[in-house]
Amino acid sequence: MGQRRDAQRPGEPEAGGTGAGYSGGERPSGPVPEGRERAGGRLPGDPVPDPGLGNAAPPTSAEPAARRISSARRFLRALPALLVAAGIVYDLLTPSQFTAAPFFTAAPLVAAPLFSLRGTVLTGLAALAAVLSVHLELGIVLRVDAITELATVATVTVLAVLINILVRRSDERLASAREIAEAAQRAVLPRPEERIGGLEVAARYEAAQADAFIGGDLYAVQDSPYGVRLVVGDVRGKGMGAVTAVAVVIGAFREAAEHESTLEAVAQRLERALAREGTRRDGLDAFEGFTTAVLAEVAHGDGVVRLLNRGHPPPLLLHADGTLRTLEAPEPALPLGMGELGTWPDRATVVAFRAGATLLLYTDGLSEARDPQGRFYDPAERLAGRAFRDPDALLSALIKDVHRHTGDGTTDDLALLAVRRS
């Protein structure tokens, strides 16, 4: 503290399936016989007791961390008043060679980014009033060092008001940018209706980048004369180039799903659309741009789903009794956009899709999510034996569980799409 006056003072048909593994043995592919229970004393068809998953990792410190952040915010908002009070006490109780000017000047500076313009002005006026009151109490109002201290606090108050105005304008620009990002997400990745063509539908998208609303993952659902058609995909790369490719794929899918009679023809339309888009991209993306994707078609009323996988993580089929199948592609195929490297005939796989079953499509942001020890998240293992009241409950539980697994440290975008035959 600086020296001053001399006055004396007082003192956070089923095909292609492979079951999820269990430690110590293979997971049963059918219902558990009557009278036999799974580990934990629960039958596979029993209702889910909570939105978490049965094999979830131990809870993380996200909630205590959120409470600590909330407490820190409350303390910061009280800090300007505490600084003014501390300045008064310090000025009255310390010897004359010490000054509390740093306390009084810090108060409006702390208030500037936290309070409204009115709150910042009032904090500055309170600091000025406190300084003047102390000077009157000590009888040193007209001393040079006292006048200098008062002028210093007044100057800092003016600067704090200017900082507050700049912060408010930055917040307004950020809010505008967020609104634009939200509008872009709704335009490119609209949330599908809850019921489409006799199916219950739910979708989720989470971008890995903080405050981002859209990235390189995609999903779409389209009812058509040939059935309800779905796509989930993952565009290579990040940034605006990936977002542009997402828009191209979804636009091409919606057009092709309405007019092409087969799922194979839909895939070829997407291939051609990405090839055209590749000619407009620069740098590495012009040569290495591709999109992994799973296409699905649920024909109206025939009890099957047709799947076509282009280099994407395999979908999961969850039956009402808790059994689960991993729908691996019988033949590997290159991702979309890589047709010039070779040609493989697209062949859709037909899988029985019974009433009450749920089809889950996802991107590798789920299957490649790692815990702090580097272990991958296995959705088949986590979901095996579980039953959910609807697709939305399934996705909510899955999102919560993957956040537990990673400790809220996801590094890749995540798209989920679940449909259930009623």
Short mmCIF file of C-alpha atoms in Angstrom, two decimals:
data_model
loop_
_atom_site.label_atom_id
_atom_site.label_comp_id
_atom_site.label_asym_id
_atom_site.label_seq_id
_atom_site.Cartn_x
_atom_site.Cartn_y
_atom_site.Cartn_z
CA MET A 1 0.00 0.00 0.00
CA GLY A 2 1.19 3.51 -0.78
CA GLN A 3 2.13 6.21 1.79
CA ARG A 4 0.04 9.33 2.41
CA ARG A 5 -1.22 11.76 5.12
CA ASP A 6 0.23 12.52 8.60
CA ALA A 7 -3.05 12.77 10.49
CA GLN A 8 -3.29 10.48 13.48
CA ARG A 9 -6.05 7.83 13.25
CA PRO A 10 -7.95 5.91 15.85
CA GLY A 11 -7.04 2.16 16.17
CA GLU A 12 -20.03 -30.91 -14.58
CA PRO A 13 -34.76 -62.17 -40.87
CA GLU A 14 -31.93 -61.19 -38.71
CA ALA A 15 -28.56 -61.00 -40.26
CA GLY A 16 -25.11 -59.66 -39.67
CA GLY A 17 -25.43 -59.49 -35.91
CA THR A 18 -22.78 -60.06 -33.28
CA GLY A 19 -23.72 -59.89 -29.64
CA ALA A 20 -22.00 -57.61 -27.18
CA GLY A 21 -19.40 -59.41 -25.09
CA TYR A 22 -19.48 -60.11 -21.38
CA SER A 23 -16.46 -60.66 -19.24
CA GLY A 24 -16.18 -64.34 -18.40
CA GLY A 25 -18.41 -65.55 -21.21
CA GLU A 26 -20.50 -64.69 -24.23
CA ARG A 27 -23.67 -62.70 -23.68
CA PRO A 28 -26.84 -64.70 -24.35
CA SER A 29 -28.45 -63.78 -27.66
CA GLY A 30 -32.03 -64.51 -26.52
CA PRO A 31 -34.29 -63.92 -23.55
CA VAL A 32 -33.25 -65.21 -20.16
CA PRO A 33 -35.32 -68.29 -19.24
CA GLU A 34 -38.01 -67.83 -16.64
CA GLY A 35 -36.70 -68.03 -13.10
CA ARG A 36 -33.12 -67.15 -14.05
CA GLU A 37 -31.82 -63.68 -13.38
CA ARG A 38 -28.90 -61.75 -14.73
CA ALA A 39 -26.18 -60.50 -12.45
CA GLY A 40 -27.57 -57.81 -10.22
CA GLY A 41 -30.93 -59.59 -9.75
CA ARG A 42 -32.74 -58.06 -12.75
CA LEU A 43 -34.47 -59.75 -15.64
CA PRO A 44 -33.70 -58.30 -19.09
CA GLY A 45 -37.24 -57.13 -19.64
CA ASP A 46 -37.56 -55.38 -16.29
CA PRO A 47 -38.11 -51.61 -16.38
CA VAL A 48 -35.14 -49.34 -16.07
CA PRO A 49 -34.88 -47.99 -12.51
CA ASP A 50 -33.11 -44.80 -13.52
CA PRO A 51 -31.83 -43.05 -16.69
CA GLY A 52 -28.29 -44.29 -16.08
CA LEU A 53 -26.94 -47.48 -17.63
CA GLY A 54 -26.37 -50.65 -15.63
CA ASN A 55 -22.63 -50.88 -16.31
CA ALA A 56 -21.99 -47.18 -15.89
CA ALA A 57 -18.66 -45.97 -14.63
CA PRO A 58 -18.51 -44.51 -11.11
CA PRO A 59 -19.96 -41.01 -10.85
CA THR A 60 -17.54 -38.21 -11.60
CA SER A 61 -17.02 -34.95 -9.74
CA ALA A 62 -19.10 -33.00 -12.30
CA GLU A 63 -21.86 -32.06 -9.83
CA PRO A 64 -19.50 -30.94 -7.03
CA ALA A 65 -17.55 -28.97 -9.65
CA ALA A 66 -20.77 -27.26 -10.75
CA ARG A 67 -21.53 -26.35 -7.14
CA ARG A 68 -18.04 -24.93 -6.74
CA ILE A 69 -18.47 -22.83 -9.87
CA SER A 70 -21.83 -21.55 -8.62
CA SER A 71 -20.29 -20.63 -5.25
CA ALA A 72 -17.41 -18.86 -6.98
CA ARG A 73 -19.85 -16.80 -9.05
CA ARG A 74 -21.78 -15.75 -5.98
CA PHE A 75 -18.53 -14.76 -4.26
CA LEU A 76 -17.40 -12.71 -7.28
CA ARG A 77 -20.69 -10.83 -7.37
CA ALA A 78 -20.31 -9.99 -3.67
CA LEU A 79 -16.63 -9.08 -4.05
CA PRO A 80 -17.06 -5.36 -4.96
CA ALA A 81 -19.07 -4.70 -1.77
CA LEU A 82 -16.53 -6.68 0.25
CA LEU A 83 -13.67 -4.62 -1.22
CA VAL A 84 -15.35 -1.34 -0.32
CA ALA A 85 -16.04 -2.57 3.23
CA ALA A 86 -12.46 -3.86 3.57
CA GLY A 87 -11.14 -0.50 2.37
CA ILE A 88 -13.10 1.36 5.01
CA VAL A 89 -11.92 -0.93 7.80
CA TYR A 90 -8.32 -0.87 6.55
CA ASP A 91 -8.28 2.95 6.34
CA LEU A 92 -9.64 3.38 9.83
CA LEU A 93 -7.50 0.77 11.58
CA THR A 94 -4.08 1.16 9.98
CA PRO A 95 -1.36 3.75 10.64
CA SER A 96 -1.32 6.94 8.57
CA GLN A 97 1.44 5.77 6.20
CA PHE A 98 -0.90 3.14 4.69
CA THR A 99 -3.74 3.76 2.23
CA ALA A 100 -6.71 1.65 1.20
CA ALA A 101 -6.89 3.16 -2.30
CA PRO A 102 -6.23 -0.27 -3.97
CA PHE A 103 -9.37 -1.67 -2.31
CA PHE A 104 -11.55 1.22 -3.47
CA THR A 105 -10.21 1.22 -7.03
CA ALA A 106 -10.51 -2.57 -7.38
CA ALA A 107 -14.23 -2.55 -6.52
CA PRO A 108 -15.55 -0.88 -9.73
CA LEU A 109 -13.03 -2.80 -11.86
CA VAL A 110 -14.34 -6.11 -10.50
CA ALA A 111 -17.93 -4.95 -11.01
CA ALA A 112 -17.37 -3.92 -14.65
CA PRO A 113 -17.46 -7.40 -16.29
CA LEU A 114 -19.96 -8.84 -13.77
CA PHE A 115 -22.62 -6.18 -13.26
CA SER A 116 -24.91 -4.16 -15.48
CA LEU A 117 -23.98 -0.59 -16.39
CA ARG A 118 -26.16 0.68 -13.57
CA GLY A 119 -24.54 -1.73 -11.10
CA THR A 120 -21.04 -0.66 -12.17
CA VAL A 121 -21.88 3.03 -11.78
CA LEU A 122 -23.41 2.44 -8.35
CA THR A 123 -20.33 0.45 -7.26
CA GLY A 124 -18.06 3.31 -8.33
CA LEU A 125 -20.21 5.86 -6.52
CA ALA A 126 -20.18 3.66 -3.41
CA ALA A 127 -16.38 3.53 -3.51
CA LEU A 128 -16.17 7.31 -3.90
CA ALA A 129 -18.63 7.82 -1.03
CA ALA A 130 -16.60 5.45 1.16
CA VAL A 131 -13.35 7.32 0.44
CA LEU A 132 -14.99 10.69 1.17
CA SER A 133 -16.56 9.38 4.37
CA VAL A 134 -13.21 8.11 5.64
CA HIS A 135 -11.57 11.44 4.84
CA LEU A 136 -14.32 13.32 6.70
CA GLU A 137 -13.94 10.97 9.65
CA LEU A 138 -10.19 11.61 9.74
CA GLY A 139 -10.54 15.34 9.02
CA ILE A 140 -8.22 15.27 6.00
CA VAL A 141 -10.62 16.08 3.16
CA LEU A 142 -8.54 18.99 1.85
CA ARG A 143 -5.12 17.34 2.08
CA VAL A 144 -3.32 16.82 -1.24
CA ASP A 145 -2.91 13.06 -0.83
CA ALA A 146 -6.59 12.70 0.11
CA ILE A 147 -7.69 14.65 -2.96
CA THR A 148 -5.34 12.53 -5.11
CA GLU A 149 -6.88 9.33 -3.74
CA LEU A 150 -10.40 10.58 -4.46
CA ALA A 151 -9.41 11.56 -8.01
CA THR A 152 -7.82 8.13 -8.54
CA VAL A 153 -10.98 6.29 -7.51
CA ALA A 154 -13.09 8.58 -9.72
CA THR A 155 -10.82 7.95 -12.71
CA VAL A 156 -10.92 4.20 -12.22
CA THR A 157 -14.71 4.35 -11.92
CA VAL A 158 -14.95 6.06 -15.31
CA LEU A 159 -12.64 3.42 -16.81
CA ALA A 160 -14.76 0.68 -15.24
CA VAL A 161 -17.90 2.13 -16.83
CA LEU A 162 -16.17 2.13 -20.24
CA ILE A 163 -15.06 -1.48 -19.72
CA ASN A 164 -18.62 -2.43 -18.80
CA ILE A 165 -19.96 -0.87 -22.01
CA LEU A 166 -17.40 -2.78 -24.10
CA VAL A 167 -18.17 -6.05 -22.31
CA ARG A 168 -21.92 -5.60 -22.83
CA ARG A 169 -21.39 -4.97 -26.55
CA SER A 170 -19.19 -8.08 -26.81
CA ASP A 171 -21.87 -10.11 -25.03
CA GLU A 172 -24.48 -8.84 -27.48
CA ARG A 173 -22.31 -9.84 -30.45
CA LEU A 174 -21.70 -13.26 -28.89
CA ALA A 175 -25.43 -13.73 -28.28
CA SER A 176 -26.10 -12.78 -31.90
CA ALA A 177 -23.49 -15.28 -33.10
CA ARG A 178 -25.06 -18.00 -30.94
CA GLU A 179 -28.49 -17.24 -32.38
CA ILE A 180 -27.05 -17.53 -35.90
CA ALA A 181 -25.37 -20.84 -34.98
CA GLU A 182 -28.62 -22.17 -33.53
CA ALA A 183 -30.50 -21.11 -36.67
CA ALA A 184 -27.87 -22.86 -38.82
CA GLN A 185 -28.25 -26.03 -36.79
CA ARG A 186 -32.02 -25.98 -37.12
CA ALA A 187 -31.68 -25.45 -40.87
CA VAL A 188 -29.02 -28.11 -41.50
CA LEU A 189 -29.86 -30.60 -38.72
CA PRO A 190 -33.50 -30.07 -37.76
CA ARG A 191 -34.78 -32.17 -34.89
CA PRO A 192 -37.01 -34.86 -36.44
CA GLU A 193 -40.62 -35.28 -35.41
CA GLU A 194 -41.30 -37.72 -32.61
CA ARG A 195 -43.37 -39.99 -34.86
CA ILE A 196 -42.64 -40.57 -38.54
CA GLY A 197 -44.30 -43.27 -40.64
CA GLY A 198 -45.38 -45.34 -37.64
CA LEU A 199 -41.95 -45.11 -35.97
CA GLU A 200 -40.99 -43.38 -32.73
CA VAL A 201 -37.95 -41.22 -33.45
CA ALA A 202 -35.36 -39.43 -31.28
CA ALA A 203 -32.11 -37.70 -32.21
CA ARG A 204 -29.27 -35.98 -30.36
CA TYR A 205 -26.30 -33.93 -31.50
CA GLU A 206 -23.43 -32.75 -29.30
CA ALA A 207 -20.47 -30.84 -30.68
CA ALA A 208 -17.14 -31.45 -28.95
CA GLN A 209 -16.06 -27.82 -29.30
CA ALA A 210 -17.38 -25.60 -26.53
CA ASP A 211 -20.27 -23.32 -27.60
CA ALA A 212 -20.42 -24.99 -31.01
CA PHE A 213 -23.80 -26.10 -32.33
CA ILE A 214 -22.87 -28.02 -35.44
CA GLY A 215 -19.81 -29.85 -36.70
CA GLY A 216 -19.03 -32.76 -39.00
CA ASP A 217 -21.58 -35.32 -37.79
CA LEU A 218 -25.03 -35.60 -39.35
CA TYR A 219 -28.37 -37.37 -39.20
CA ALA A 220 -31.61 -37.15 -41.17
CA VAL A 221 -34.95 -38.94 -41.30
CA GLN A 222 -37.18 -38.85 -44.37
CA ASP A 223 -40.52 -40.51 -45.00
CA SER A 224 -40.86 -41.61 -48.60
CA PRO A 225 -43.05 -43.78 -50.85
CA TYR A 226 -40.60 -46.61 -50.20
CA GLY A 227 -40.55 -46.37 -46.42
CA VAL A 228 -38.92 -44.29 -43.72
CA ARG A 229 -35.30 -43.69 -44.69
CA LEU A 230 -32.54 -42.66 -42.31
CA VAL A 231 -28.92 -41.65 -42.51
CA VAL A 232 -26.26 -41.07 -39.85
CA GLY A 233 -22.82 -39.99 -40.99
CA ASP A 234 -19.50 -38.45 -40.06
CA VAL A 235 -17.67 -36.06 -42.40
CA ARG A 236 -13.90 -36.09 -42.29
CA GLY A 237 -12.42 -32.85 -41.00
CA LYS A 238 -13.59 -29.92 -38.93
CA GLY A 239 -14.68 -26.34 -39.38
CA MET A 240 -16.75 -24.77 -42.12
CA GLY A 241 -15.55 -27.26 -44.73
CA ALA A 242 -17.08 -30.12 -42.76
CA VAL A 243 -20.29 -28.15 -42.14
CA THR A 244 -20.57 -27.50 -45.88
CA ALA A 245 -20.16 -31.22 -46.61
CA VAL A 246 -22.84 -32.02 -44.00
CA ALA A 247 -25.27 -29.69 -45.78
CA VAL A 248 -24.43 -31.31 -49.14
CA VAL A 249 -24.96 -34.86 -47.82
CA ILE A 250 -28.25 -34.07 -46.08
CA GLY A 251 -29.59 -32.14 -49.07
CA ALA A 252 -28.68 -34.96 -51.45
CA PHE A 253 -30.13 -37.57 -49.06
CA ARG A 254 -33.50 -35.84 -48.78
CA GLU A 255 -33.81 -35.55 -52.54
CA ALA A 256 -32.65 -39.11 -53.23
CA ALA A 257 -34.74 -40.66 -50.43
CA GLU A 258 -37.87 -39.27 -52.04
CA HIS A 259 -37.14 -40.36 -55.62
CA GLU A 260 -34.79 -43.37 -55.65
CA SER A 261 -36.50 -46.76 -55.41
CA THR A 262 -33.63 -48.57 -53.63
CA LEU A 263 -31.26 -47.82 -50.80
CA GLU A 264 -28.33 -48.65 -53.07
CA ALA A 265 -29.42 -45.92 -55.50
CA VAL A 266 -29.65 -43.45 -52.61
CA ALA A 267 -26.04 -44.24 -51.67
CA GLN A 268 -24.90 -43.66 -55.24
CA ARG A 269 -26.61 -40.28 -55.31
CA LEU A 270 -24.74 -39.31 -52.14
CA GLU A 271 -21.50 -40.54 -53.70
CA ARG A 272 -22.00 -38.30 -56.75
CA ALA A 273 -22.97 -35.30 -54.60
CA LEU A 274 -19.79 -35.61 -52.52
CA ALA A 275 -17.69 -36.03 -55.67
CA ARG A 276 -19.07 -32.74 -56.99
CA GLU A 277 -18.47 -31.08 -53.63
CA GLY A 278 -14.87 -32.36 -53.60
CA THR A 279 -14.03 -30.39 -56.72
CA ARG A 280 -14.85 -27.17 -54.84
CA ARG A 281 -12.74 -27.93 -51.76
CA ASP A 282 -9.17 -26.78 -51.26
CA GLY A 283 -6.06 -28.28 -49.71
CA LEU A 284 -6.04 -31.75 -48.15
CA ASP A 285 -9.83 -31.96 -48.14
CA ALA A 286 -9.84 -31.88 -51.94
CA PHE A 287 -7.99 -35.22 -51.95
CA GLU A 288 -8.94 -36.85 -48.65
CA GLY A 289 -12.50 -35.68 -48.10
CA PHE A 290 -14.90 -38.51 -47.32
CA THR A 291 -17.95 -39.32 -45.23
CA THR A 292 -18.67 -42.52 -43.34
CA ALA A 293 -22.38 -43.26 -43.23
CA VAL A 294 -25.07 -45.80 -42.45
CA LEU A 295 -28.26 -45.73 -44.51
CA ALA A 296 -31.40 -47.46 -43.28
CA GLU A 297 -34.85 -48.06 -44.72
CA VAL A 298 -37.85 -49.22 -42.73
CA ALA A 299 -40.48 -50.21 -45.28
CA HIS A 300 -44.09 -49.53 -44.36
CA GLY A 301 -45.49 -52.59 -42.61
CA ASP A 302 -43.12 -55.38 -43.70
CA GLY A 303 -41.34 -55.86 -40.34
CA VAL A 304 -37.77 -55.51 -41.62
CA VAL A 305 -35.08 -52.83 -41.85
CA ARG A 306 -32.63 -52.59 -44.74
CA LEU A 307 -29.15 -51.35 -43.89
CA LEU A 308 -26.30 -50.15 -46.06
CA ASN A 309 -23.00 -49.36 -44.32
CA ARG A 310 -20.28 -47.25 -45.92
CA GLY A 311 -17.37 -47.50 -43.49
CA HIS A 312 -19.36 -46.44 -40.43
CA PRO A 313 -19.69 -47.94 -36.89
CA PRO A 314 -22.34 -50.70 -36.99
CA PRO A 315 -25.88 -49.94 -35.75
CA LEU A 316 -27.34 -51.70 -32.72
CA LEU A 317 -30.73 -53.39 -32.57
CA LEU A 318 -32.26 -53.49 -29.08
CA HIS A 319 -35.22 -55.81 -28.58
CA ALA A 320 -37.99 -55.21 -26.07
CA ASP A 321 -36.77 -58.11 -23.90
CA GLY A 322 -33.33 -56.54 -23.44
CA THR A 323 -31.44 -58.65 -25.98
CA LEU A 324 -29.15 -56.77 -28.34
CA ARG A 325 -27.56 -57.37 -31.73
CA THR A 326 -24.66 -55.53 -33.34
CA LEU A 327 -25.52 -55.25 -37.03
CA GLU A 328 -22.12 -55.64 -38.66
CA ALA A 329 -21.93 -55.17 -42.43
CA PRO A 330 -21.38 -58.56 -44.13
CA GLU A 331 -18.97 -56.96 -46.61
CA PRO A 332 -16.69 -53.97 -45.91
CA ALA A 333 -17.20 -50.90 -48.11
CA LEU A 334 -15.38 -47.63 -48.59
CA PRO A 335 -16.86 -44.43 -47.15
CA LEU A 336 -18.81 -42.10 -49.39
CA GLY A 337 -16.64 -39.80 -51.49
CA MET A 338 -13.89 -42.38 -52.11
CA GLY A 339 -15.37 -44.02 -55.21
CA GLU A 340 -12.37 -43.17 -57.35
CA LEU A 341 -10.20 -45.51 -55.25
CA GLY A 342 -12.26 -48.55 -56.15
CA THR A 343 -15.77 -49.81 -56.75
CA TRP A 344 -17.65 -52.19 -54.49
CA PRO A 345 -21.28 -52.94 -55.30
CA ASP A 346 -23.60 -51.56 -52.62
CA ARG A 347 -25.68 -54.34 -51.11
CA ALA A 348 -28.30 -53.65 -48.47
CA THR A 349 -28.61 -56.12 -45.59
CA VAL A 350 -32.13 -57.11 -44.51
CA VAL A 351 -32.72 -57.54 -40.75
CA ALA A 352 -35.95 -58.35 -38.91
CA PHE A 353 -37.30 -55.29 -37.12
CA ARG A 354 -40.07 -56.49 -34.80
CA ALA A 355 -42.58 -54.42 -32.91
CA GLY A 356 -41.03 -52.90 -29.77
CA ALA A 357 -37.46 -53.12 -31.12
CA THR A 358 -35.25 -50.03 -31.31
CA LEU A 359 -32.62 -49.34 -33.96
CA LEU A 360 -29.72 -47.17 -32.74
CA LEU A 361 -27.40 -45.43 -35.20
CA TYR A 362 -24.46 -43.39 -33.92
CA THR A 363 -21.16 -41.82 -34.93
CA ASP A 364 -17.69 -42.69 -33.66
CA GLY A 365 -17.90 -39.85 -31.15
CA LEU A 366 -19.73 -42.45 -29.06
CA SER A 367 -17.73 -45.62 -29.72
CA GLU A 368 -14.35 -43.84 -29.56
CA ALA A 369 -15.03 -41.82 -26.41
CA ARG A 370 -12.29 -42.61 -23.86
CA ASP A 371 -12.22 -42.61 -20.10
CA PRO A 372 -9.26 -41.06 -18.20
CA GLN A 373 -7.42 -44.40 -18.49
CA GLY A 374 -7.81 -44.43 -22.29
CA ARG A 375 -10.48 -47.16 -22.48
CA PHE A 376 -13.01 -46.85 -25.31
CA TYR A 377 -16.71 -46.62 -24.62
CA ASP A 378 -18.53 -49.76 -25.78
CA PRO A 379 -22.20 -48.95 -26.42
CA ALA A 380 -23.13 -52.61 -27.06
CA GLU A 381 -21.73 -53.69 -23.69
CA ARG A 382 -23.34 -50.77 -21.88
CA LEU A 383 -26.78 -51.33 -23.41
CA ALA A 384 -26.90 -55.12 -23.27
CA GLY A 385 -29.82 -56.32 -21.18
CA ARG A 386 -31.35 -52.87 -20.81
CA ALA A 387 -34.90 -51.81 -21.67
CA PHE A 388 -36.07 -48.22 -22.20
CA ARG A 389 -39.56 -46.79 -22.37
CA ASP A 390 -38.91 -44.94 -25.66
CA PRO A 391 -36.05 -43.85 -27.97
CA ASP A 392 -35.73 -40.49 -26.23
CA ALA A 393 -35.13 -42.17 -22.87
CA LEU A 394 -32.52 -44.39 -24.51
CA LEU A 395 -30.57 -41.45 -25.93
CA SER A 396 -30.81 -39.45 -22.70
CA ALA A 397 -29.38 -42.37 -20.72
CA LEU A 398 -26.68 -42.95 -23.33
CA ILE A 399 -25.56 -39.31 -23.31
CA LYS A 400 -25.45 -39.27 -19.51
CA ASP A 401 -23.46 -42.50 -19.41
CA VAL A 402 -20.86 -41.46 -21.97
CA HIS A 403 -20.32 -38.24 -20.02
CA ARG A 404 -19.72 -40.33 -16.92
CA HIS A 405 -17.29 -42.51 -18.86
CA THR A 406 -15.24 -39.59 -20.18
CA GLY A 407 -15.57 -37.31 -17.16
CA ASP A 408 -17.21 -34.75 -19.48
CA GLY A 409 -14.05 -34.70 -21.58
CA THR A 410 -15.38 -35.69 -25.05
CA THR A 411 -13.06 -34.76 -27.92
CA ASP A 412 -15.25 -35.57 -30.92
CA ASP A 413 -18.71 -34.62 -32.15
CA LEU A 414 -21.48 -37.05 -31.31
CA ALA A 415 -24.66 -37.78 -33.29
CA LEU A 416 -27.29 -40.31 -32.20
CA LEU A 417 -30.46 -41.44 -33.94
CA ALA A 418 -32.87 -44.01 -32.49
CA VAL A 419 -36.10 -45.32 -34.03
CA ARG A 420 -38.54 -47.81 -32.53
CA ARG A 421 -41.27 -49.75 -34.27
CA SER A 422 -44.43 -49.22 -32.25
#
